[in-house]
Coordinates of C-alpha atoms in Angstrom, one line a residue:
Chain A
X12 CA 105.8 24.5 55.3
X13 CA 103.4 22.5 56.6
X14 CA 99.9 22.6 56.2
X15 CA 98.7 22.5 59.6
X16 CA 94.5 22.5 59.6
X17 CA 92.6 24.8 62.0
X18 CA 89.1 25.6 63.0
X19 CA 87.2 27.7 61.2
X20 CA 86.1 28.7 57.1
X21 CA 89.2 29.0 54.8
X22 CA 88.1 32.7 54.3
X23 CA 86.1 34.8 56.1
X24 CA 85.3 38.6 55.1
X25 CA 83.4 40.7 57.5
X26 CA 81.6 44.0 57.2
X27 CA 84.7 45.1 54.8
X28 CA 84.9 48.6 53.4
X29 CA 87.9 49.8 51.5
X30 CA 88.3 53.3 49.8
X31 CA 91.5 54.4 47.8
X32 CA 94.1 56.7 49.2
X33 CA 93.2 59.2 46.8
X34 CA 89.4 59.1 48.1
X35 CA 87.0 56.5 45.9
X36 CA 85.8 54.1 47.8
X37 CA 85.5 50.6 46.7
X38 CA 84.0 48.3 48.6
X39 CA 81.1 49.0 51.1
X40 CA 80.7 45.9 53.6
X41 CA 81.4 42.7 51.9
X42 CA 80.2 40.1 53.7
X43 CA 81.9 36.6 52.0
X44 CA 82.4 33.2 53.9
X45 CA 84.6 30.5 52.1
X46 CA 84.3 26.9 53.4
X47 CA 87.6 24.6 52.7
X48 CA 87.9 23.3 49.7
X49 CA 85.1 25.0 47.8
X50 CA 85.5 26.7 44.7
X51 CA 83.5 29.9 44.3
X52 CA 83.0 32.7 41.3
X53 CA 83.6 36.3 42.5
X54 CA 81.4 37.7 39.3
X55 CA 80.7 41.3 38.8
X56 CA 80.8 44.4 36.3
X57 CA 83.9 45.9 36.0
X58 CA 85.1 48.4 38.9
X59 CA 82.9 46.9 40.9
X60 CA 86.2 46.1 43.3
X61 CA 86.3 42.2 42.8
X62 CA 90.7 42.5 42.6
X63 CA 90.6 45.2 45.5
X64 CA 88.6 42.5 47.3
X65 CA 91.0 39.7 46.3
X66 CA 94.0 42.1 47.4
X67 CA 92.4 42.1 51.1
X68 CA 92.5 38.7 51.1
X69 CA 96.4 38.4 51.9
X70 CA 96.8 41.9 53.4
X71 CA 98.1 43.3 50.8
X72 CA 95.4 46.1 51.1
X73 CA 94.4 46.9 54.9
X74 CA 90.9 46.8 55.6
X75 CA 89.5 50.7 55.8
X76 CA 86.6 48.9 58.1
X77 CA 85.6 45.2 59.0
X78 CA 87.8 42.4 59.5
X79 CA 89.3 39.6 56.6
X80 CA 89.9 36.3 58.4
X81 CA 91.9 33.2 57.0
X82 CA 91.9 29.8 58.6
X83 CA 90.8 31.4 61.9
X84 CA 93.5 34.2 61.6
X85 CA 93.0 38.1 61.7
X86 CA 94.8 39.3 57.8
X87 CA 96.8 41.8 59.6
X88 CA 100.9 43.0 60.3
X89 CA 101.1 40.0 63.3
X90 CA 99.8 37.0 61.0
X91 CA 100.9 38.7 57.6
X92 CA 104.2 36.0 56.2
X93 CA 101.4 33.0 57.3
X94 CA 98.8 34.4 55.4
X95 CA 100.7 35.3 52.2
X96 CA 101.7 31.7 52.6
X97 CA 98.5 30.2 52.7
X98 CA 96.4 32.8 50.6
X99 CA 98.4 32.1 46.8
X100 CA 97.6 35.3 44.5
X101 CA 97.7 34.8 40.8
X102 CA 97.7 37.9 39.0
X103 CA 95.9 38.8 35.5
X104 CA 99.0 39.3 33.8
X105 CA 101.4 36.9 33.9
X106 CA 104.1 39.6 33.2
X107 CA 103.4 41.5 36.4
X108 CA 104.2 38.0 38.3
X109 CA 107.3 36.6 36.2
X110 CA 110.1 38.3 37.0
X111 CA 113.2 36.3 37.3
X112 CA 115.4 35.3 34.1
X113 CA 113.8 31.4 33.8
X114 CA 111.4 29.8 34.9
X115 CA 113.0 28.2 37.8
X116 CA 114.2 31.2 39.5
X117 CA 111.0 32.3 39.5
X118 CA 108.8 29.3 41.1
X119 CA 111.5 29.4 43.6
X120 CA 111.0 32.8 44.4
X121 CA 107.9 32.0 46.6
X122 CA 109.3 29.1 48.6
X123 CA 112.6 30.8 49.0
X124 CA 111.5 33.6 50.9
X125 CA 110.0 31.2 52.9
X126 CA 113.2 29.6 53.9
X127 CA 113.2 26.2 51.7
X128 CA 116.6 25.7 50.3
X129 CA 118.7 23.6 48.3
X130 CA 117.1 20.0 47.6
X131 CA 114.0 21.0 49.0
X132 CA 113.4 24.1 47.2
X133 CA 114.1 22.2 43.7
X134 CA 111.7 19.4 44.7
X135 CA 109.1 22.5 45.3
X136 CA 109.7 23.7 42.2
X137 CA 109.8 20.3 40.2
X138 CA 106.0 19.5 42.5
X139 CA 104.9 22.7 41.0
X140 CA 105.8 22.7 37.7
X141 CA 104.5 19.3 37.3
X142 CA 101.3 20.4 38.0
X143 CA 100.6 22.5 35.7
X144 CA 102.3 20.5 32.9
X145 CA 105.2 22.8 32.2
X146 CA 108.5 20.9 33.6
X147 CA 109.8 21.0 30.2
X148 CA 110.2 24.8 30.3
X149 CA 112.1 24.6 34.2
X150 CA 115.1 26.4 32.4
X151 CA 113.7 29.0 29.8
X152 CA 113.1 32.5 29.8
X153 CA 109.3 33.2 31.0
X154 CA 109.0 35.6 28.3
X155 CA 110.2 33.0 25.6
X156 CA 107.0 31.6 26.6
X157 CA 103.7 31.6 24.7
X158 CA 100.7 33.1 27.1
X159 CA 99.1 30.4 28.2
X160 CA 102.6 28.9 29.4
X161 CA 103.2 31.9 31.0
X162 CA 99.5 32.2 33.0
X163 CA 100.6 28.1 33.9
X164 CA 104.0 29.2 35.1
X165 CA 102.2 32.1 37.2
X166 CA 100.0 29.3 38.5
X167 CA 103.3 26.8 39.7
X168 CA 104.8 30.1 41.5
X169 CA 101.8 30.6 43.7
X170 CA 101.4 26.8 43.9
X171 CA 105.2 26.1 45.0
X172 CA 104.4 27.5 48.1
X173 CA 101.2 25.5 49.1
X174 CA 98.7 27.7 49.5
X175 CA 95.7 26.2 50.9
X176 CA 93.0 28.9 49.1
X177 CA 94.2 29.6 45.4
X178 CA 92.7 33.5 44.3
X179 CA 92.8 33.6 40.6
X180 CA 92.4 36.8 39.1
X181 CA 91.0 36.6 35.4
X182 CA 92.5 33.6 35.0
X183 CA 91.6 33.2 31.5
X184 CA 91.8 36.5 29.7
X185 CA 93.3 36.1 26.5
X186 CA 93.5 32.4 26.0
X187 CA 92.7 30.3 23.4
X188 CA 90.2 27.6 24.2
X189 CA 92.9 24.7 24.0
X190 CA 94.7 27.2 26.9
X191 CA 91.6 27.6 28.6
X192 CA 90.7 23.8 28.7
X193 CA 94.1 22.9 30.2
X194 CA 93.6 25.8 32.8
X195 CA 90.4 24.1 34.0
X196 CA 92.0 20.1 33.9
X197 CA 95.0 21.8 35.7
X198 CA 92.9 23.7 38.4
X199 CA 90.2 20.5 38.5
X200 CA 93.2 18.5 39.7
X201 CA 93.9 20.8 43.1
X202 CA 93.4 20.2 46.4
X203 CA 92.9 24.0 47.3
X204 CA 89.9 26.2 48.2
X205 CA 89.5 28.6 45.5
X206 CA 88.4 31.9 44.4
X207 CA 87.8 32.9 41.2
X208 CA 87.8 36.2 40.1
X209 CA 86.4 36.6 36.5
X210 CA 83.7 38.1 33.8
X211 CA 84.1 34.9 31.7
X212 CA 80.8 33.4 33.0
X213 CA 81.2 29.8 31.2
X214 CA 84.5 29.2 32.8
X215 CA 82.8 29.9 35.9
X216 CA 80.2 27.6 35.8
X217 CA 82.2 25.2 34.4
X218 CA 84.5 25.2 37.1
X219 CA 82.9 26.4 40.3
X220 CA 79.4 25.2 41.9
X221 CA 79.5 28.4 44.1
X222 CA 78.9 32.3 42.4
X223 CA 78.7 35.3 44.4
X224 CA 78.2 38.9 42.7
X225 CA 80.0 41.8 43.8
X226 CA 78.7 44.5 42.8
X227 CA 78.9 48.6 43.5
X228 CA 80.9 47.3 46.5
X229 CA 79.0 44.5 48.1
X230 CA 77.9 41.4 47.7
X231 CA 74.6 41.3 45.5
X232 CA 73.8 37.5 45.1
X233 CA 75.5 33.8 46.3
X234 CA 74.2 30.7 45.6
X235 CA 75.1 28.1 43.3
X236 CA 76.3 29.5 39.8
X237 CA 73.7 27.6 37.9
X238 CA 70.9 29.4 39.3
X239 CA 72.8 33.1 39.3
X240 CA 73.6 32.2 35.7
X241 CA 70.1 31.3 35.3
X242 CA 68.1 34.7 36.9
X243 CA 68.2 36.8 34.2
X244 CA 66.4 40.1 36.0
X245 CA 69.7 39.5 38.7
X246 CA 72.2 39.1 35.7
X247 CA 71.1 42.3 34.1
X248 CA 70.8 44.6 37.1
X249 CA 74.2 43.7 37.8
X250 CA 75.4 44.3 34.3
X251 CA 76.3 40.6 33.5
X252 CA 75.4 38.6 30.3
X253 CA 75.6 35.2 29.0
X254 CA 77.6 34.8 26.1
X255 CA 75.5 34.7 22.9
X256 CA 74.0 31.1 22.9
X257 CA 75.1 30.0 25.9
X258 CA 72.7 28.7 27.9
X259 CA 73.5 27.1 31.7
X260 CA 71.9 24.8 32.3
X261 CA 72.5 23.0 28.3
X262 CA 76.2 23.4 29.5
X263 CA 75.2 21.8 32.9
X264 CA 72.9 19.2 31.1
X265 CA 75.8 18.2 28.6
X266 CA 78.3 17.3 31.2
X267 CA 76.5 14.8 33.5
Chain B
X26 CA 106.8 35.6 22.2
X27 CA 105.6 32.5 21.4
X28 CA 107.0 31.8 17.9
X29 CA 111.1 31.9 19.3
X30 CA 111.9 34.9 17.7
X31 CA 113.5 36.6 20.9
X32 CA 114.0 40.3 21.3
X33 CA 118.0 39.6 22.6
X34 CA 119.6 40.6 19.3
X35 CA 123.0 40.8 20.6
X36 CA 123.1 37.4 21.2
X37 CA 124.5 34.6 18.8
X38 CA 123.4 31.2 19.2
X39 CA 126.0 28.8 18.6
X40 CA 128.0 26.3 20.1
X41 CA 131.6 27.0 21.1
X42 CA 134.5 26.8 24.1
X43 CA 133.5 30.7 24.9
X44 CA 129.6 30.7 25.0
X45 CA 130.4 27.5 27.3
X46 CA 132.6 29.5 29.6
X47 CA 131.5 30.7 33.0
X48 CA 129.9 33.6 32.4
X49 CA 131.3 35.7 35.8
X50 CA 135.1 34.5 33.9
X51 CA 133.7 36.0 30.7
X52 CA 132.6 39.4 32.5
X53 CA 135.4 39.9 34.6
X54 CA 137.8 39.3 31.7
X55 CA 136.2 41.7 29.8
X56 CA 136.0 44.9 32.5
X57 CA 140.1 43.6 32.6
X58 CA 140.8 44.2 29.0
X59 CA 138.9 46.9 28.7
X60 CA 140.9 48.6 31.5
X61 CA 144.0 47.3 29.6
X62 CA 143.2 48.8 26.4
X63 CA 142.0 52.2 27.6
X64 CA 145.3 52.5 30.3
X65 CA 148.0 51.9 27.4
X66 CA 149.4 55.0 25.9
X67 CA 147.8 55.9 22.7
X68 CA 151.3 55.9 21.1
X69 CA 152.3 52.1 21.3
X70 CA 150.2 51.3 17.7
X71 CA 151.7 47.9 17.8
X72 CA 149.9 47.0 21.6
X73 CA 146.5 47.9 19.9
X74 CA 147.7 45.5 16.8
X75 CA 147.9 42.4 19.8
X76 CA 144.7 43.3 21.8
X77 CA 142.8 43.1 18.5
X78 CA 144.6 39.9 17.1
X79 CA 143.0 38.6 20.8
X80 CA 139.8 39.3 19.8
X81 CA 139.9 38.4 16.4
X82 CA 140.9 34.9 18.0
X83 CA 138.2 34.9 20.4
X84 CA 135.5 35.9 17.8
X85 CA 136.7 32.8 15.8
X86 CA 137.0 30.4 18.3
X87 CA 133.3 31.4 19.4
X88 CA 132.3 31.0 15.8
X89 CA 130.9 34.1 15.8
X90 CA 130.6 36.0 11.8
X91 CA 132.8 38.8 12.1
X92 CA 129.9 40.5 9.7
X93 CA 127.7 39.8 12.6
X94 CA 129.4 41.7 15.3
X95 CA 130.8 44.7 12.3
X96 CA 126.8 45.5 11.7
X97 CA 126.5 46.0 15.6
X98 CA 129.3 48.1 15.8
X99 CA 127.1 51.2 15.0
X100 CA 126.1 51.9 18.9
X101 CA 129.8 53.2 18.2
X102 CA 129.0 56.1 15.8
X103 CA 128.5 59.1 17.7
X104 CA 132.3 58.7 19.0
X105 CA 133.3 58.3 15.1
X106 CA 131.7 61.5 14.4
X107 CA 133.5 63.3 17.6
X108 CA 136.6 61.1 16.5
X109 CA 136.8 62.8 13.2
X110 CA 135.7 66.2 14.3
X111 CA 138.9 66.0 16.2
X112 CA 141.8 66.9 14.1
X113 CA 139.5 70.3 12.7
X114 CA 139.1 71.6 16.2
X115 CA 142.5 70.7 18.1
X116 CA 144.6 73.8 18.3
X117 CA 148.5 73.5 18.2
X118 CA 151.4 72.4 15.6
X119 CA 149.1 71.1 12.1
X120 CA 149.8 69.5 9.0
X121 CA 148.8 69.4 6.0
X122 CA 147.2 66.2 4.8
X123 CA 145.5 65.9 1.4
X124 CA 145.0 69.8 1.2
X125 CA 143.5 69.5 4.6
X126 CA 145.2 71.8 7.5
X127 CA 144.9 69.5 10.6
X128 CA 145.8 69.7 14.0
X129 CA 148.9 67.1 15.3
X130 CA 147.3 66.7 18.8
X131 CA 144.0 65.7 17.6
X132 CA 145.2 63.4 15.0
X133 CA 146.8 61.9 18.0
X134 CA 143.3 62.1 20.2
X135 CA 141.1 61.3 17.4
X136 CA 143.6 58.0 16.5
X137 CA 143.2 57.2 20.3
X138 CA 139.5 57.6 21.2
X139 CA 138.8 55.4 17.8
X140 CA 141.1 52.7 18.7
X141 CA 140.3 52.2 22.1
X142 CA 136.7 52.8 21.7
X143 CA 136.7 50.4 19.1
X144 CA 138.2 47.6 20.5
X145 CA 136.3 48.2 23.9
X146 CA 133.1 48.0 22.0
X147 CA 134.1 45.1 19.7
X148 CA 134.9 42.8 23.4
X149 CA 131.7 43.9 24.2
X150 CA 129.6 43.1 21.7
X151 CA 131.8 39.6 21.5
X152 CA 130.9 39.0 25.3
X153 CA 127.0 40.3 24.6
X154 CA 127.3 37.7 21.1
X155 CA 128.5 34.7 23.5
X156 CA 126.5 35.0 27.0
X157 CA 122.6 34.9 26.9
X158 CA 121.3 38.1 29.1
X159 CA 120.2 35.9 31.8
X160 CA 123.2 34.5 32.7
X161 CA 124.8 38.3 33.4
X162 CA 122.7 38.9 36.8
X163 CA 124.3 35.7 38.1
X164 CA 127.6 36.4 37.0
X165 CA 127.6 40.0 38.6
X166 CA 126.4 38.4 41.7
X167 CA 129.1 35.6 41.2
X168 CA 131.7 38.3 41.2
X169 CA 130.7 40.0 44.3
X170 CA 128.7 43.2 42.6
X171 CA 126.4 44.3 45.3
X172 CA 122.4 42.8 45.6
X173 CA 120.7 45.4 44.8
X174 CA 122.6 46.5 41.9
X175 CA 122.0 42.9 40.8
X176 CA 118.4 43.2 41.3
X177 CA 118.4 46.0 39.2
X178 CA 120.3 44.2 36.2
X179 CA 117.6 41.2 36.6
X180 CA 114.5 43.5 36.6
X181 CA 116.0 45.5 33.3
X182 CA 117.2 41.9 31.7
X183 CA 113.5 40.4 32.0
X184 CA 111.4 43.3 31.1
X185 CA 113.5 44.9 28.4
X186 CA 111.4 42.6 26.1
X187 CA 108.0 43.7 27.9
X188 CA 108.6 47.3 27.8
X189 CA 110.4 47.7 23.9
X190 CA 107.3 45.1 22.7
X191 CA 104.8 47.3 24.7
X192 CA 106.4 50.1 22.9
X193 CA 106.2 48.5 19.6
X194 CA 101.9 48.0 19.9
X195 CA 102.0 51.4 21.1
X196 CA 103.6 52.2 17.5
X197 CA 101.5 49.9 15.3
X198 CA 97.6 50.8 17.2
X199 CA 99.1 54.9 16.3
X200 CA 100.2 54.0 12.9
X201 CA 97.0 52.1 12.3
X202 CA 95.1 55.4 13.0
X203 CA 97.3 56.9 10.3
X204 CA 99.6 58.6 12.1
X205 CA 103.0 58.7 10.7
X206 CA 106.0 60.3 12.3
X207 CA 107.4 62.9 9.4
X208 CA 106.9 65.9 10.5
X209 CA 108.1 68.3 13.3
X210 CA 104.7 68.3 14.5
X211 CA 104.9 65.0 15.7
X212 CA 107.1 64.9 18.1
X213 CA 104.9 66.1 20.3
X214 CA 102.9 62.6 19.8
X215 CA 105.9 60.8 20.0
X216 CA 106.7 62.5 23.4
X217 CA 103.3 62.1 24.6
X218 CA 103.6 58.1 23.5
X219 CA 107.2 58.5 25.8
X220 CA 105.2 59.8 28.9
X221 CA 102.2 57.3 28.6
X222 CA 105.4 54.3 28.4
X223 CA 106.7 55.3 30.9
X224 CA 102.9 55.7 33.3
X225 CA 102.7 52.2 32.2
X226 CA 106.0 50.6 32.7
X227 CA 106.2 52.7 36.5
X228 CA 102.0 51.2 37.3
X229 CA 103.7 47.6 35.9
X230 CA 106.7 48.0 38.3
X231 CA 104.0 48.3 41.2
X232 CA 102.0 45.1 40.3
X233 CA 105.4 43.9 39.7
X234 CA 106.3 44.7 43.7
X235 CA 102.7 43.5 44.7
X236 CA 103.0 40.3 43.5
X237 CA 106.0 39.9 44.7
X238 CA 104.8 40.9 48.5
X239 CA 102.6 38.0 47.8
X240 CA 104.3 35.5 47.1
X241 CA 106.5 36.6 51.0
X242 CA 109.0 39.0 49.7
X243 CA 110.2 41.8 52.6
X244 CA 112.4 43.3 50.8
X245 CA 115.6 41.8 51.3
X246 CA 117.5 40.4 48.7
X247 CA 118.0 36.6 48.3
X248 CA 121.1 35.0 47.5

């Protein structure tokens, strides 16, 4: 599993449409480059497609139109065990991910269907769960767990298998703020690129310097999330607000 | 979830020779007795005397309350009632007990389906007291029970807690709008409730199988 570097952005969405087998369509040509190693918001109301998007991303979904390209690869059947490699999902709910009977089992899940084994698949998991601060819990039951142990867990199985761009999905619905802040020191300490799907607009200024709006299908605004934070005639066409006396730039202001 | 108080409530926790036993020894000693018990004739009372001396010895050297597995013994119930129905029903050569005109044959039957049901579901709940759930999907596979029927028992093992607590906030958001199941009328809500757990536990086993895809699965099972 090694993480061999090649030309081109970490991500690279094209002219991508997407409608549902039942008819609704979803997305209407997004166009979204990634650089490596940046960290970028995917904001936007809700059903405006921002987890059909991120399911594209690792070919989970198959493009309707346009083409989704990772670390100069076309997302499609010929490429797809690389991608799901590199491209790490981490779902909403941390129940939909963990599904094994402890912990362990379940971080090794990823790097086992890769083909690691014995020592090497234990040191993976040990790597992993160190990250994210939650080697004590190696042998428990994930749903012994409290919720922001199991959305850490969630985060050591996608990490385990070294993805080199990280998409977080929601990543932190329902925690407390003590959950949230060790969320952002664990994800501040990665190497990855990383998407970050999410309505909680703090969160993503505080932890990405890149936003980009989805909305009714495409992409409606990108820059830097301080100044999409900060246009409010963008924010409310796009059905996005501030949380009541939050203002951006204070929170920027406060940090430096 | 996060306060310890786990949903297994089968399980005893304790420290003993059995819960430290293999598990896979544990299971396939139990499908072995249990064939034991239910192939010996129902006439040979003083067999079914030994095989529950056995478990009376295991339950103490597990240091499990015998009060503890007797309160769980209830999943046993519906077999009582058909036990005791017995004797009323069964036609041939009867007796007369107390006043009561009963059937020989299903004296015999009833004494047989109680005895053998009884101590099958005593080792049972003894195994269930001594051997946490997630050690049984390693212990089937230990003992050669096919992948995918393992799969299966992991799947139902880990989300047995999702799906009874989802069921249980289901419950409490209807019973906070008042709702309260008494009359006939309601088990059309409780059905509905039914349907709508079972739309949500079928749309879970898809993300379930999506995240899974992500993280490389194809299907085929490991180990």
């Amino acid at each position: 599993m090694s993480t061999t570097t090649q030309p081109g952005p970490a991500l690279q969405v094209e002219g991508l449409a997407y409608a549902y087998p039942d008819g609704r369509q979803v997305l209407y040509g997004v166009d979204l480059t990634v650089a490596r190693g940046e960290r970028v918001a995917l904001l936007g109301p809700n059903g405006a497609g921002k987890t059909t998007l991120a399911l594209h991303l690792n070919g989970i979904l198959t493009a309707g139109a346009g083409t989704v390209t990772v670390a100069g690869m076309p997302v499609g059947k010929k490429h797809l065990r690389d991608i799901r490699r590199r491209v790490g999902i981490v779902f909403q709910d941390p129940d939909d991910q963990l599904f094994m009977a402890t912990v362990r089992d379940d971080v090794a899940f990823g790097p086992a269907n890769y083909g690691v084994r014995g020592e090497e698949l234990e040191r993976c998991v040990v790597e992993a769960l160190e990250l994210v601060g939650m080697l004590d819990a190696i042998d428990q039951a994930p749903h012994h767990l409290s919720l922001g142990q199991r959305r850490r867990v969630a985060l050591a199985t996608v990490l385990a298998m070294r993805p080199e761009v990280l998409v977080l999905d929601e990543p932190s619905t329902f925690l407390d703020p003590a959950a949230r802040r060790e969320l952002v020191e664990t994800l501040d300490g990665l190497d990855v690129t990383l998407l970050m799907v999410t309505h909680d607009l703090p969160y993503a200024l505080q932890l990405c310097e890149r936003a980009v709006i989805l909305s009714d299908g495409v992409i409606a605004a990108d820059g830097p999330t301080v100044d999409v934070l900060t246009d409010s005639a963008l924010m409310a066409r796009h059905r996005l607000e501030l949380p009541f006396g939050f203002d951006p730039r204070a929170a920027m202001a406060a940090r430096r | 979830m996060a306060d310890g108080s786990h949903g297994h409530t089968l399980y005893f926790h304790t420290h003993s020779a059995v819960h430290r036993a293999a598990p896979h020894h544990k299971v396939a000693a139990l499908v072995g007795f249990v064939l034991v018990v239910v192939a010996t004739p129902r006439e040979w009372v003083a067999a079914f005397a030994a095989y529950l001396a056995v478990l009376v010895v295991v339950i103490a050297v597990a240091h499990v309350p015998f009060g503890y597995i007797a309160r769980r013994m209830v999943v046993e119930l519906p077999f009582v009632v058909f036990a005791v129905l017995m004797p009323f029903v069964a036609v041939g050569p009867r007796i007369e007990v107390a006043g009561l005109s009963l059937s020989q044959a299903g004296l015999w039957a009833a004494w047989g389906l109680l005895v053998k049901g009884t101590i099958s579901v005593i080792a049972s709940l003894t195994l269930a007291a001594t051997t946490e759930p997630h050690q049984l999907p390693g212990a089937l596979a230990r003992l050669r029970v096919p992948a995918q029927l393992v799969q299966i028992v992991t799947f139902m093992v880990r989300y047995l807690d999702v799906v009874s607590s989802e069921m249980r906030r289901m419950r409490i958001a209807r019973e906070s709008r008042g709702f309260q199941a008494r009359s006939l009328s309601s088990w059309w809500v409780q059905a509905r409730a039914v349907g709508a757990l079972f739309v949500r536990a079928y749309d879970r086993g898809e993300r379930v199988h999506l995240a899974m895809l992500a993280r490389g699965y194809e299907g085929e099972g490991r180990r």
